[in-house]
PDB file of C-alpha atoms in Angstrom:
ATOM      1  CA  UNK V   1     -32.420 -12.558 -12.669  1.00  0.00           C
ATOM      2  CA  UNK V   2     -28.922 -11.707 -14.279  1.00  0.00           C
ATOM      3  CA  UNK V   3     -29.087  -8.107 -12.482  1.00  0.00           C
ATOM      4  CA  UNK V   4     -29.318 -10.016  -9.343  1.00  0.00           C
ATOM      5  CA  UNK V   5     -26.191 -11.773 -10.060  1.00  0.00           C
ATOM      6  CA  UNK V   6     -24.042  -8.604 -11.182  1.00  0.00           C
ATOM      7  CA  UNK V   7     -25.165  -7.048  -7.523  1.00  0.00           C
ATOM      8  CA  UNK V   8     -23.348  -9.657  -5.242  1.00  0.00           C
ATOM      9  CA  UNK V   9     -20.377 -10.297  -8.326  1.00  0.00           C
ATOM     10  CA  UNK V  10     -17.298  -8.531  -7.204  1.00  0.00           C
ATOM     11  CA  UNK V  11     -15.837  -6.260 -10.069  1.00  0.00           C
ATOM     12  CA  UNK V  12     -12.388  -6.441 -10.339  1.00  0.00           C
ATOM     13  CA  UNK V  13     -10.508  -2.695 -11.449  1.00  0.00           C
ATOM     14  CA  UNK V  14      -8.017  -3.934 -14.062  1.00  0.00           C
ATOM     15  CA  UNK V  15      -7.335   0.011 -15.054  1.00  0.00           C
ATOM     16  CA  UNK V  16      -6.093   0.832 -11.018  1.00  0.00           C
ATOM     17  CA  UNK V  17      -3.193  -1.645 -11.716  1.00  0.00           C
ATOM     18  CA  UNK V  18      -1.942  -0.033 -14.855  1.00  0.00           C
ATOM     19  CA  UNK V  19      -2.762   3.824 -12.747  1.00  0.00           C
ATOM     20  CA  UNK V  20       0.385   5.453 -11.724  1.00  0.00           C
ATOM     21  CA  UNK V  21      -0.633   4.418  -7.705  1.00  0.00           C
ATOM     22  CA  UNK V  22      -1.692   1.158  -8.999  1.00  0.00           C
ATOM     23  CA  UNK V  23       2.254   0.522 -10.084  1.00  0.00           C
ATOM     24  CA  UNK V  24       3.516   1.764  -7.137  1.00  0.00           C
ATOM     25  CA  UNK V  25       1.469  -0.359  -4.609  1.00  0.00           C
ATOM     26  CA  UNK V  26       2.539  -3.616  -6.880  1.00  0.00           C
ATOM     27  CA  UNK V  27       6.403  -1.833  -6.938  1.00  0.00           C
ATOM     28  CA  UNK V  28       5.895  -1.326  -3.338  1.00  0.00           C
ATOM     29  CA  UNK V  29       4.919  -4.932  -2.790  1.00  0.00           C
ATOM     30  CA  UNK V  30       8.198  -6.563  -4.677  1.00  0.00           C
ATOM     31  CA  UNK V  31      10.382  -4.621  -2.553  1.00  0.00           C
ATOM     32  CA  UNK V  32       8.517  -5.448   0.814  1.00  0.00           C
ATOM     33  CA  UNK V  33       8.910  -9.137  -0.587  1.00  0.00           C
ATOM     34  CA  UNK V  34      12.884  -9.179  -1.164  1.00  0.00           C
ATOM     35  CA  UNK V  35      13.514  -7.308   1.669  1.00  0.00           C
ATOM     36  CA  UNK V  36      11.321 -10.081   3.619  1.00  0.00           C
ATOM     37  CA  UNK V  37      13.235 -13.010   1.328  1.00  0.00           C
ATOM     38  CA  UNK V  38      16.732 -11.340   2.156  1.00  0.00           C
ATOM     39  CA  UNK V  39      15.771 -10.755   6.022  1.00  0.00           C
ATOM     40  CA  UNK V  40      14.495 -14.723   6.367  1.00  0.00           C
ATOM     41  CA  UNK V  41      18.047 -15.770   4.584  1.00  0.00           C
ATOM     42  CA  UNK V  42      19.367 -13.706   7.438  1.00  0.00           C
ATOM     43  CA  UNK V  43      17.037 -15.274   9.879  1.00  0.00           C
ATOM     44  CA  UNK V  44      16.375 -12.281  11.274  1.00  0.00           C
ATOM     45  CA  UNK V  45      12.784 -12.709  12.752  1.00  0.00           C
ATOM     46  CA  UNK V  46      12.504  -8.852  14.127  1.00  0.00           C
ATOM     47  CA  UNK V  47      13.205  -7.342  10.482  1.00  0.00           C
ATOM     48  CA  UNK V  48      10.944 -10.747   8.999  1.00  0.00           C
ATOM     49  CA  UNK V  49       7.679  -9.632  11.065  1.00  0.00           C
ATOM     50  CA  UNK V  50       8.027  -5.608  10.332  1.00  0.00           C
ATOM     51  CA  UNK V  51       8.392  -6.479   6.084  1.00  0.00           C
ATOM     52  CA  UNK V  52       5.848  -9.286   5.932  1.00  0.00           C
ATOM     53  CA  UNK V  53       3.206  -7.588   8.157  1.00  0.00           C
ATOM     54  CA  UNK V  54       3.370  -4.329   5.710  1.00  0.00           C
ATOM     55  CA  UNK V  55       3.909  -6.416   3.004  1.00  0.00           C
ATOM     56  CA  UNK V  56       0.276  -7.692   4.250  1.00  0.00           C
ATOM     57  CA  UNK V  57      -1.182  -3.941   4.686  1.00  0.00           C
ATOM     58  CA  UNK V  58       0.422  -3.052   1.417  1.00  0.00           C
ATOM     59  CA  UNK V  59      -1.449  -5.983  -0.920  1.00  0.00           C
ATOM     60  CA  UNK V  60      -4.408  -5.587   1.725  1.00  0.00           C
ATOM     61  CA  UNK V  61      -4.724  -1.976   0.854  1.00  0.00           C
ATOM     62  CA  UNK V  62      -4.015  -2.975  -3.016  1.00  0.00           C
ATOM     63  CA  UNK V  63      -6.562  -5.799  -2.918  1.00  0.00           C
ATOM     64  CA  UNK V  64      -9.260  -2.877  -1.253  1.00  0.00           C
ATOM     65  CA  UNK V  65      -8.877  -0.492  -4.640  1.00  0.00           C
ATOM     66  CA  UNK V  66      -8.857  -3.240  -6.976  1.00  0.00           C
ATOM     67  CA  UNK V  67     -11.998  -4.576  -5.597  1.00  0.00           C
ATOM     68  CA  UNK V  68     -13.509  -1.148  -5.322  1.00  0.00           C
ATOM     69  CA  UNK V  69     -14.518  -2.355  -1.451  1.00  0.00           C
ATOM     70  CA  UNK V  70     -13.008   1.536  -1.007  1.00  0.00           C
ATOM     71  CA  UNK V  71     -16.569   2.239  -2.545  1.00  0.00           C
ATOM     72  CA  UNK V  72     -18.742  -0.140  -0.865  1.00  0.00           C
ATOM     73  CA  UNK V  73     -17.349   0.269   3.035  1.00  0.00           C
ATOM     74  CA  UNK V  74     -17.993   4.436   3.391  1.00  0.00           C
ATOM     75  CA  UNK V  75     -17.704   4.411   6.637  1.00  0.00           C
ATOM     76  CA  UNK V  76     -14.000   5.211   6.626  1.00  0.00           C
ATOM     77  CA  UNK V  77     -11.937   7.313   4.268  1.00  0.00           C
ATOM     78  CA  UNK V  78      -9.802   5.605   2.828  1.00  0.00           C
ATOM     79  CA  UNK V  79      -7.282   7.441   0.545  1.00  0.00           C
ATOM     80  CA  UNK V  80      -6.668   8.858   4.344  1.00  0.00           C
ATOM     81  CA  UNK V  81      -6.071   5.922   5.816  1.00  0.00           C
ATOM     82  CA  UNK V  82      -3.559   4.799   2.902  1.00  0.00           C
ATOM     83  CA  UNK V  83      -1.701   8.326   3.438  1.00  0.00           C
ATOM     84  CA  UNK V  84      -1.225   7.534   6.997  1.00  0.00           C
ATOM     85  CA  UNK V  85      -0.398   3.948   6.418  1.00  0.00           C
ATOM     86  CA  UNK V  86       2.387   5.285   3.959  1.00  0.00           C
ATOM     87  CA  UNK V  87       4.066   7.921   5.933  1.00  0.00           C
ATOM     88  CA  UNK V  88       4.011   5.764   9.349  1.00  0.00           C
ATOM     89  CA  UNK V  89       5.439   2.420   7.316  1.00  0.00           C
ATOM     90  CA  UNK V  90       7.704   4.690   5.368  1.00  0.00           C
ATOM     91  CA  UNK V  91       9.078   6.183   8.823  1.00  0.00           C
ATOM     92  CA  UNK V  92       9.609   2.684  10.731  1.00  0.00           C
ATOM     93  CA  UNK V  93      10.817   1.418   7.853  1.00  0.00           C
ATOM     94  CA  UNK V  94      13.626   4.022   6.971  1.00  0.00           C
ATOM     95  CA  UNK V  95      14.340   3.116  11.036  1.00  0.00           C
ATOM     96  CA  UNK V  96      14.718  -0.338  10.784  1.00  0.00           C
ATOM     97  CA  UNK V  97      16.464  -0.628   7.554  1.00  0.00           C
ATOM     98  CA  UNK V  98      18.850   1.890   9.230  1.00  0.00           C
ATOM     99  CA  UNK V  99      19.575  -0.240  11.944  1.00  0.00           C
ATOM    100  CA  UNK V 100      19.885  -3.033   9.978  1.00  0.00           C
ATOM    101  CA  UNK V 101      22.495  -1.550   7.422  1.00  0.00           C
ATOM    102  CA  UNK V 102      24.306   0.026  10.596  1.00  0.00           C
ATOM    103  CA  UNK V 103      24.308  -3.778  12.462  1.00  0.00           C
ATOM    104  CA  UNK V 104      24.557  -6.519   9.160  1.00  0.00           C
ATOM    105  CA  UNK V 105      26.653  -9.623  10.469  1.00  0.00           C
ATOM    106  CA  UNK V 106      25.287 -11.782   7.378  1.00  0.00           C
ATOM    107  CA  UNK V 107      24.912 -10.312   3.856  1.00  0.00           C
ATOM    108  CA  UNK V 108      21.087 -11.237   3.892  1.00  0.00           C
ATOM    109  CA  UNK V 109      20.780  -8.035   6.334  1.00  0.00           C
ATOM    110  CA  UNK V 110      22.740  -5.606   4.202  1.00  0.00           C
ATOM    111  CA  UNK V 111      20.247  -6.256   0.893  1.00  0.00           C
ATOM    112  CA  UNK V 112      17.291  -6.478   3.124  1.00  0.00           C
ATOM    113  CA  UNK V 113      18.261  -3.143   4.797  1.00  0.00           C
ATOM    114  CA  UNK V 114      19.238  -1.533   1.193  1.00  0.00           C
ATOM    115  CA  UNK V 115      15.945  -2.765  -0.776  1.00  0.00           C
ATOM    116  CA  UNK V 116      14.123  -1.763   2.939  1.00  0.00           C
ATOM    117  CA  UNK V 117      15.267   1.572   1.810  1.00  0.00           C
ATOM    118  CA  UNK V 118      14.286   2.005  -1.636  1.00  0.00           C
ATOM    119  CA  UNK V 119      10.534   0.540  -0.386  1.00  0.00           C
ATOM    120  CA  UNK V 120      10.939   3.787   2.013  1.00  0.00           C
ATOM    121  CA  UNK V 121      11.514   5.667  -0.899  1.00  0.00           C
ATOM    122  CA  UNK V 122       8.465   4.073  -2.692  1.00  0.00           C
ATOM    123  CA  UNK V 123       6.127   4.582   0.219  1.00  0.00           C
ATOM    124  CA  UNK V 124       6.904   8.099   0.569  1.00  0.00           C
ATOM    125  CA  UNK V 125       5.891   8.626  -2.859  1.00  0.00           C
ATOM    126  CA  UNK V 126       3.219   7.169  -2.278  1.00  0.00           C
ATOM    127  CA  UNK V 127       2.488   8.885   0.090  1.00  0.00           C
ATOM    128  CA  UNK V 128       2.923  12.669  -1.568  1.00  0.00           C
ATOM    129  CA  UNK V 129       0.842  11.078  -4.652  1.00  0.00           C
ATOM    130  CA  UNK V 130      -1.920  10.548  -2.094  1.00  0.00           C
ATOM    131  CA  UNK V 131      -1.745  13.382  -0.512  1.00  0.00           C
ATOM    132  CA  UNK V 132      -1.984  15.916  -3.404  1.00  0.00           C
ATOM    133  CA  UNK V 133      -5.193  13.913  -4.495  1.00  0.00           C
ATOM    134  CA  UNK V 134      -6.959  14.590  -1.392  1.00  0.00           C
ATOM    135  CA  UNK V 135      -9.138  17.842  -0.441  1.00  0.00           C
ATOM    136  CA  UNK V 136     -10.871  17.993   2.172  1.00  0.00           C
ATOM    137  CA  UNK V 137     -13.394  20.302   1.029  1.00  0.00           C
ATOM    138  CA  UNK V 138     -15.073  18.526  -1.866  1.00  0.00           C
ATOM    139  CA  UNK V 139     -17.501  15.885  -1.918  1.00  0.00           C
ATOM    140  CA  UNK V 140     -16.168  12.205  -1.077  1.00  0.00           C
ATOM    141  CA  UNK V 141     -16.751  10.603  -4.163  1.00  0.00           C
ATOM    142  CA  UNK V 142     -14.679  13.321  -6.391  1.00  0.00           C
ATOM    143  CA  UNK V 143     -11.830  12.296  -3.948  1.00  0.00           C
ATOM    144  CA  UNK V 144     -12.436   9.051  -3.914  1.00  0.00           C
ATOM    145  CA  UNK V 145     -12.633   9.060  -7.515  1.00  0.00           C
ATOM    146  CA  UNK V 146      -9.619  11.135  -8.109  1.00  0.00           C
ATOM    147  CA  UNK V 147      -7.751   8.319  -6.548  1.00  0.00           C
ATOM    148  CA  UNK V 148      -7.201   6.495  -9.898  1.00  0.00           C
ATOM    149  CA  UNK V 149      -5.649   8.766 -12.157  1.00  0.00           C
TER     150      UNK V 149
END
């Protein structure tokens, strides 16, 4: 009876959080967060949706690995997915914090557009650190598991 309970327990992966990628999705979270705190002093609600929604993907992504759902749900691959997530939020995200350094009225908009830019910074990182990990011509789980170092 207590193997049937470990099955449907969810195992939390405490060492993914102290990984190198594991402190730069949580680094890549705080600035997502003060950029979204400094854009909603601003009451800017254009700059407000883009941070919170990949402040969302971001600890939806984070929450995925530290779960090890990324093991369970196959039927996507999903240090892919993260790489593309990266690059395309890193993109908009040098974009918008752009136009928001280039346009500030209110101070609010000048530190959400400077931290927007270091979380840029971040997610391209992130994105390279990804990217070197995955090869597309060995087995799934020795990419998946390469993930974590």
């Amino acid at each position: 009876m207590s193997e049937d309970r470990n099955k449907t327990t969810m195992e939390v992966d405490t060492a993914f959080l102290r990984s190198r990628r594991g402190i730069l999705k949580l680094a890549e979270m705080v600035t997502l967060f003060v950029a979204f705190v400094c854009f909603a002093a601003a009451s800017r609600p254009k700059y407000i949706a883009a941070t919170a929604l990949e402040f969302l993907i971001t600890f939806l992504l984070l929450l995925l690995y530290m779960l090890k759902l990324n093991k369970r749900l196959t039927f996507f691959f999903w240090p892919l997915i993260d790489v593309f997530n990266s690059v395309f939020a890193a993109a908009f995200l040098i974009v918008l914090s752009l136009i928001a350094l280039s346009t500030y009225t209110v101070k609010g908009t000048l530190g959400g557009g400077i931290v927007g830019l270091m979380s840029a910074v971040l997610l391209c990182a992130d994105s390279v650190m990804l990217f070197k990990n995955i090869t597309f011509n060995k087995p799934r789980n020795e990419t998946i598991n390469q993930g974590h170092k």
